[in-house]
XYZ file of C-alpha atoms in Angstrom:
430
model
C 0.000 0.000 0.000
C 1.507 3.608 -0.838
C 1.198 5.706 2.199
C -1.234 8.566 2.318
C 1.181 11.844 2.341
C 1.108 14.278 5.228
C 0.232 17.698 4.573
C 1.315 20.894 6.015
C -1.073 24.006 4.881
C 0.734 26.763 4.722
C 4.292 27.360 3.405
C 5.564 30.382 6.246
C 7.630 30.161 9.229
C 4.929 28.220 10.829
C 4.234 25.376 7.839
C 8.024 25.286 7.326
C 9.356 24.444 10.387
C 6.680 21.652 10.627
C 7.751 20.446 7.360
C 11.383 20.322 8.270
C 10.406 18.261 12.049
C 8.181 15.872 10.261
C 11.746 14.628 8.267
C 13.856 15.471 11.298
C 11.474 13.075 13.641
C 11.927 10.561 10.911
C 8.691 10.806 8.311
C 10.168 9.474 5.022
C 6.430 9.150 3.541
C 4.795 12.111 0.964
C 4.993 15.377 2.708
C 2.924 18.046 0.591
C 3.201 21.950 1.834
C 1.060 24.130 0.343
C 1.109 27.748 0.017
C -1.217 30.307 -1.578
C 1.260 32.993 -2.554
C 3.863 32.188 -5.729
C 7.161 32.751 -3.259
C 9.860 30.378 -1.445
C 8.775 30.856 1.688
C 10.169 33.846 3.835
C 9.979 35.750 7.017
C 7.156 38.454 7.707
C 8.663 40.539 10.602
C 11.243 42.260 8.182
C 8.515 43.485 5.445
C 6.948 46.244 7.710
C 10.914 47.039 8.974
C 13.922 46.201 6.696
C 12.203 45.601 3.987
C 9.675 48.610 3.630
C 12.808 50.862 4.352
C 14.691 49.552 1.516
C 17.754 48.075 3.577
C 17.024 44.615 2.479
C 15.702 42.818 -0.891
C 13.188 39.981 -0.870
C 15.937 37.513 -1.543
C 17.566 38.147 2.269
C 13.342 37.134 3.569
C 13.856 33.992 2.217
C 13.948 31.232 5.204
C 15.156 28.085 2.876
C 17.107 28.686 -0.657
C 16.419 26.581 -3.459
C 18.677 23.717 -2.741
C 17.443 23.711 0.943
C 13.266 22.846 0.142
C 14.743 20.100 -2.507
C 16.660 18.509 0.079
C 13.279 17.788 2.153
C 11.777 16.219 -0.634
C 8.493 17.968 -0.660
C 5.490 17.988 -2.850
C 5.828 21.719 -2.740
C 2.543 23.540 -3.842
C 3.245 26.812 -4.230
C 0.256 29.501 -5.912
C -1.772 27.188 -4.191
C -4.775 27.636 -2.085
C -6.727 24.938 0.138
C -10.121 25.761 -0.044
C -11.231 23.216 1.910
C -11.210 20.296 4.662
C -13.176 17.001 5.700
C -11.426 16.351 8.983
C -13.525 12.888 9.742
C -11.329 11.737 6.611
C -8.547 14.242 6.770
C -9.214 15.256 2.691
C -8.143 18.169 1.224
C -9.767 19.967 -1.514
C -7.664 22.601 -3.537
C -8.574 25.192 -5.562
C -7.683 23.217 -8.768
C -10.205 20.832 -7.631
C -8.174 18.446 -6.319
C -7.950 16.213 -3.663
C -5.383 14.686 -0.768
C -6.648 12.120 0.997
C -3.883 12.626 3.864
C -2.617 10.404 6.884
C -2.657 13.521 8.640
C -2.689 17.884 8.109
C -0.939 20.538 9.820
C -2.941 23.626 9.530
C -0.297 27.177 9.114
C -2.398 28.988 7.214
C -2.103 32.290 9.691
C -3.860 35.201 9.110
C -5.527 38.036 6.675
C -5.385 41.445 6.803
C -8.211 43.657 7.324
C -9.408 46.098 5.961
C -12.282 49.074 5.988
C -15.116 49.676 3.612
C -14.817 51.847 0.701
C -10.993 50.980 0.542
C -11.463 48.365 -1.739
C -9.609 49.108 -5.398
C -8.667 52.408 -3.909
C -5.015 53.389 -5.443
C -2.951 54.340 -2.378
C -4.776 52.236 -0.174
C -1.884 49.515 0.866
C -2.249 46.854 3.791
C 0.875 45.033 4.595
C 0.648 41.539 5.101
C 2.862 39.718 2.297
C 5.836 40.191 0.331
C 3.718 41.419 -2.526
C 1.885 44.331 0.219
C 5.510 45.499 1.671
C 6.883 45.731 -2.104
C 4.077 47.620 -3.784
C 3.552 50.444 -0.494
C 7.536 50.510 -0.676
C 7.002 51.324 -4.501
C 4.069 53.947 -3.538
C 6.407 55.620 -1.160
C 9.849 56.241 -3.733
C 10.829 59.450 -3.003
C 10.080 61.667 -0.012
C 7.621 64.128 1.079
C 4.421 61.673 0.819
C 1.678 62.480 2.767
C 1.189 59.079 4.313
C -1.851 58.125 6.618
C -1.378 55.242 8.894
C -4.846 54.056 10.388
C -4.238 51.634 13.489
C -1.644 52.134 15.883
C -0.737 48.727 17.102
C 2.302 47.105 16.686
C 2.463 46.938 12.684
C 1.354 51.123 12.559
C 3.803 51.759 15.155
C 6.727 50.091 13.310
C 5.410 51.257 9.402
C 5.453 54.833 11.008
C 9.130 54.869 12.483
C 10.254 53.199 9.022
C 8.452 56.078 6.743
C 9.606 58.893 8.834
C 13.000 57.486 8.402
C 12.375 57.777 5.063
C 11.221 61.503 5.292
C 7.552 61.330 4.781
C 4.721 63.228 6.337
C 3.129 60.373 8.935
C 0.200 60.905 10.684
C -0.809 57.616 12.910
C -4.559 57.330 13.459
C -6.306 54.738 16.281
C -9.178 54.573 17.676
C -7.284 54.175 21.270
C -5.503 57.439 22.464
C -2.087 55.727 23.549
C -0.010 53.650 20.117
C 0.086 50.056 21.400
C -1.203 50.396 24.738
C -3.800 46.983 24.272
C -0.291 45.369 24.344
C 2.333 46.840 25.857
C 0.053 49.351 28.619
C -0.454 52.710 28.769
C 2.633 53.953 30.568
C 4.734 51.808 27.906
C 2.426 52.868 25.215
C 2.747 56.871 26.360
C 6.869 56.439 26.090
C 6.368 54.988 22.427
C 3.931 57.264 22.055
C 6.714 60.326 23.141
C 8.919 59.305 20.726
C 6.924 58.926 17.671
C 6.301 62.697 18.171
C 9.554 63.677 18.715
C 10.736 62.141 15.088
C 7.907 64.276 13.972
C 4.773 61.894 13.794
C 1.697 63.382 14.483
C -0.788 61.144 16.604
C -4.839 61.624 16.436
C -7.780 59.759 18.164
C -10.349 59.138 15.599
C -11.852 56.535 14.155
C -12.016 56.375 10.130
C -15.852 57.325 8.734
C -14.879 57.236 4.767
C -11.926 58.441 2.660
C -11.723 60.943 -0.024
C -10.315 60.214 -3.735
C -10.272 61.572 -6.729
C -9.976 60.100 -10.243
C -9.898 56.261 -8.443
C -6.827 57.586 -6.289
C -7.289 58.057 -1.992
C -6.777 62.108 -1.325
C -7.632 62.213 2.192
C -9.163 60.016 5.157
C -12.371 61.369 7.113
C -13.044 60.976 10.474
C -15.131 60.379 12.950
C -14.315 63.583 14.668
C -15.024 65.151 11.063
C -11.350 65.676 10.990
C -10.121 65.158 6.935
C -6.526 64.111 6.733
C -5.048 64.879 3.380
C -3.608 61.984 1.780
C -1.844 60.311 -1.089
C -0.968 56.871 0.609
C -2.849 55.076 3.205
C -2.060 52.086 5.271
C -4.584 49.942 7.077
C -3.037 48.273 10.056
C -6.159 47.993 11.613
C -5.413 44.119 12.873
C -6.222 40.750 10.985
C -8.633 37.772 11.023
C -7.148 34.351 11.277
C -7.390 32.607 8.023
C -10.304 29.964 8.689
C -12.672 30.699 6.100
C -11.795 28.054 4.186
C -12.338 25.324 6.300
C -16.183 25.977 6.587
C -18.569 24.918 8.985
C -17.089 21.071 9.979
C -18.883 20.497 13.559
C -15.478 18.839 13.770
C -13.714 21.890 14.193
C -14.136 24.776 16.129
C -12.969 28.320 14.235
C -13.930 30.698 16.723
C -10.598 32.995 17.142
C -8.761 30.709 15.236
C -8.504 27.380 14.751
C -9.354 25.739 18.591
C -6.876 22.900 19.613
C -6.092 21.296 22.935
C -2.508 21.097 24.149
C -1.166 19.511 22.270
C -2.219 21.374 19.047
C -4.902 19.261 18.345
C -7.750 20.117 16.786
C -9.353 16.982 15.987
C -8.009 13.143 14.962
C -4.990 13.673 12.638
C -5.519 17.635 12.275
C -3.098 19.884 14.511
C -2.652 23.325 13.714
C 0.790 25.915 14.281
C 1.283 29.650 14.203
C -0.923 32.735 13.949
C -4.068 30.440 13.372
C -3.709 28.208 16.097
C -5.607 28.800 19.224
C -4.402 25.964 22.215
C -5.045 25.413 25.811
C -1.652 26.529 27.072
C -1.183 24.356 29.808
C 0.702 26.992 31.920
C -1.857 29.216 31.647
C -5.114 27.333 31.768
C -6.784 29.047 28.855
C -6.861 29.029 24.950
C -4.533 31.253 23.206
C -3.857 32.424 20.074
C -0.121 34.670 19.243
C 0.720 36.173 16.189
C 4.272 36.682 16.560
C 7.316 35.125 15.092
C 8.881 32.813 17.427
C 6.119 31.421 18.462
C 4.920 30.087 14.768
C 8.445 27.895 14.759
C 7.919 26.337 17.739
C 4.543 25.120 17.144
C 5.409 24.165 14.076
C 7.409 21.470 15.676
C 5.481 20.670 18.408
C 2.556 19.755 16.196
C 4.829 18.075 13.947
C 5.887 15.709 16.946
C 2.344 15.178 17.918
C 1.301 14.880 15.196
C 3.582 11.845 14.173
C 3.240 9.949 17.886
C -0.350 10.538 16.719
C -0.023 8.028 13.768
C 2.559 5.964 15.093
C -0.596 5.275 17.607
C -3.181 4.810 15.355
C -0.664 2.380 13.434
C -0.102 0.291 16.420
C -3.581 0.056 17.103
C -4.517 -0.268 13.436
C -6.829 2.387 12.921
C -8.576 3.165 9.778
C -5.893 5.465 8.843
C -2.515 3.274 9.656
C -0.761 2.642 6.599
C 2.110 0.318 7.708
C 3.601 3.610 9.299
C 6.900 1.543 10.465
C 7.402 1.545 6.471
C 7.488 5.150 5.918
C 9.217 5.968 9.187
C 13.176 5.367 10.490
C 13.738 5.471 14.547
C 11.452 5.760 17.556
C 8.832 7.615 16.941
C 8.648 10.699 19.376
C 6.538 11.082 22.253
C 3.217 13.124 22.444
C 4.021 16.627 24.993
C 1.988 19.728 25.617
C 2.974 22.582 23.754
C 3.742 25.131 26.798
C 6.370 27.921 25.444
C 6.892 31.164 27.218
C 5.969 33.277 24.440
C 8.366 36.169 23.247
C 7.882 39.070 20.918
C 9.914 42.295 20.043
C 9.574 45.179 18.056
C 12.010 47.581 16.731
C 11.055 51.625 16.432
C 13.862 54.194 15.570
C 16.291 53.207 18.245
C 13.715 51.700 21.221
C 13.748 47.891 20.786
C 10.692 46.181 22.921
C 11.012 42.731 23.963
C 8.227 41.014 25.691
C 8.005 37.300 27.404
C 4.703 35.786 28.328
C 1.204 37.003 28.115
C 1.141 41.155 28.077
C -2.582 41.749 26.720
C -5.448 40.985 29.136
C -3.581 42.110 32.537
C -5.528 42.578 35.360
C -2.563 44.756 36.919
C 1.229 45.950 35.245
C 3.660 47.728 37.532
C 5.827 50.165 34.954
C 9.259 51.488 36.013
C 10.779 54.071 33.553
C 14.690 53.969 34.228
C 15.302 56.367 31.704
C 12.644 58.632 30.134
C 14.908 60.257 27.886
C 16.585 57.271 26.581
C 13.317 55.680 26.724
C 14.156 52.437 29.131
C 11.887 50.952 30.742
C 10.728 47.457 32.253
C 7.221 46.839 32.900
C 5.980 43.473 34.817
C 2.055 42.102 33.812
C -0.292 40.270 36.323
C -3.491 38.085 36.372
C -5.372 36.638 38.977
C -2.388 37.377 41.394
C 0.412 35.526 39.123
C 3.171 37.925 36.990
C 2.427 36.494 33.296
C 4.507 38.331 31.226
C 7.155 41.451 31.424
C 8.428 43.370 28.808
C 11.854 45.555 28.260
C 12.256 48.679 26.579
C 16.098 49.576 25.390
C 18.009 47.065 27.839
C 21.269 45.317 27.215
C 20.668 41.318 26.235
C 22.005 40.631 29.819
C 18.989 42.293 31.749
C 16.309 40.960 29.268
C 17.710 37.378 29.598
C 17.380 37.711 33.537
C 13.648 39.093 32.674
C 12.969 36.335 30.841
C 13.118 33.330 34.177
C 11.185 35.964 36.044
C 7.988 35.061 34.262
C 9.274 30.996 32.624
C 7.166 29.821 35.649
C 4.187 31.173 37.911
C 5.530 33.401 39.875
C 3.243 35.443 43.182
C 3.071 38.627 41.862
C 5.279 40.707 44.519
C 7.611 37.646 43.731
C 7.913 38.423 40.683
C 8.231 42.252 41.629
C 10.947 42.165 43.430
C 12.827 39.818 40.889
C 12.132 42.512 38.584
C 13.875 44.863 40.488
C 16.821 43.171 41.369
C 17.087 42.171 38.224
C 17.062 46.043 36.425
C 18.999 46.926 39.479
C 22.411 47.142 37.567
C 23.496 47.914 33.808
């Protein structure tokens, strides 16, 4: 019997690493990774940074060259999109209209930008997701002196403004909260970021978008809710994204509320595990679902699915399920063992010269405790509780040493005035 082929959905940092564990573990069977866009795959953090600024070219994104994906021996499916999944059988359907009838499916699809109404074929109107949405706002912004409008001032506006001022445009950063970032870093954080965005010469305004202006099929201003109008001749939405569910419809099998809902082990039903921006797991630290879009964490849930997902299988073989197919056969070594997925989650973000870095869980505090050692130089550590544990902490403009120490504060529960004072002896020097 030819063994089914495992599929990874998905071809990002996410899809890729699980790709790479499944032959690491030991999977010699098919492996298909799919990906909708045309492109090797690459890494997204650089396109609203190095990228957008001009400092790098697409070829320094890429994650694997060439040589690299042919040495895995994928079925690589590239300009490919999966538009669709029975999980009781674990088929694929793509948009060619075919179908993989698959031992099992890692699901990396991550997530889509959105976007407002009335944007929609809009010249000037950018959002920045992919390669293809940094190049073409990079190409809209040749030059200097555009009037550039950035609506949403989370993490991706924050960093798209530093970049264009850099560049020597006009930047205006619009959100609908009065403090940049403050959903996930906190106010007091969010007011220092907030200080120097101003002093490059950003200007910040509260407002929620009602409509934008054009002229000739070409955005000239945005309107707000305030019945401010901002003149315009480039817009960028980085009002958030969806995760990128849609295509898996409405299996009872699956839940796709916030994601795609797995257990602990990135589960989300027999044979389907899921890695990355989409994925929404019971962290077992924790004790609830939830879902990060940031870099690290897509690798290292890539793997961890990719282990589970093969102890899964090397399971099913033993007991001889419907879907075994002689897995010994397609397999070399001991297969791994199944473990929760538990990471301490990390993030950072890099605006003029202030580089963030966060561990752990910053959004949905129930208390943060801020110390600014240096307003001018804007450093800064801030510690984030809930339910009388310290979650997550996050460092603004300290030396590698400090942020490492930072980082055991918060691997573990930790009582809150625990945690405190390890914060301060820890920021007590350097």
């Amino acid at each position: 019997m030819t063994a089914r082929p495992l599929a990874v959905v998905g071809a990002s940092a996410a899809g890729l690493a699980a790709a790479e564990a499944l032959r690491r573990l030991g999977w010699r069977g098919p492996l298909t990774l799919i990906g909708d866009e045309p492109h090797l795959p690459y890494d997204r953090p650089p396109l609203s940074k190095q990228l957008l600024h001009g400092a790098w070219e697409p070829e320094r994104l890429l994650l694997r060259s060439k040589d690299q994906l042919a040495a895995l021996e994928l079925d690589l499916r590239l300009g490919t999109r999966a538009t669709g999944l029975d999980a009781a059988t674990r088929t694929l359907t793509l948009d060619n209209g075919e179908t993989l009838s698959c031992a099992g499916v890692i699901i990396a699809t991550g997530v889509a930008a959105r976007t407002l109404p009335g944007a929609e074929g809009l010249t000037g109107v950018h959002t920045l997701r992919t390669l293809d949405d940094a190049l073409a706002l990079r190409a809209r912004l040749t030059g200097t002196g555009h009037r550039l409008v950035i609506v949403g001032n989370g993490v991706l506006g924050c960093e798209a403004a530093a970049v264009a001022r850099e560049l020597g445009h006009d930047v205006t950063l619009v959100g609908v909260e009065p403090i940049p970032m403050a959903a996930a870093v906190g106010t007091e954080i969010g007011e220092l970021l907030a200080e120097e965005h101003r002093a490059h010469g950003v200007t910040l305004h509260t407002a929620a978008v009602a409509g934008f202006d054009a002229s000739g099929g070409a955005v000239t201003g945005v309107r707000l809710a305030d019945r401010t109008r901002l003149p315009a001749d480039t817009v960028l939405l980085a009002i958030g994204s969806t995760p990128a569910v849609g295509w898996l419809g409405d299996d009872p099998a699956l839940d796709t509320s916030d994601g795609l809902r797995c257990d602990a082990y990135c589960a989300a039903a027999p044979g389907i595990y899921a890695a990355g921006d989409v994925a929404r797991w019971e962290h077992p630290v924790h004790g609830r679902p939830v879902r990060f879009e940031h870099r690290m964490n897509a690798s290292e849930q890539g793997i961890a699915a990719a282990r589970n997902l093969l102890a899964e299988l090397a399971a099913e073989d033993a007991g001889k399920s419907a879907f075994a197919d002689a897995f010994e056969d397609v397999f070399e070594g001991a297969p791994p063992e199944r473990r929760p997925f538990a990471p301490v989650p990390y993030f950072w973000s890099d605006q003029y010269a202030v580089k963030l870095q966060a561990y752990g869980l910053t959004t949905g505090a129930d208390r943060i405790a801020t110390t600014v050692l240096d307003r001018a130089g804007r450093r800064a550590v801030a510690l984030y509780g809930r339910d009388g544990q310290a979650v997550g902490v996050l460092a603004a403009g300290l030396p590698p040493r400090q942020v490492r120490g930072l980082r055991a504060v918060i691997a573990a529960p930790v009582p809150w005035e625990e945690a405190r004072e390890r914060v301060r002896a820890a920021t007590a020097t350097g």
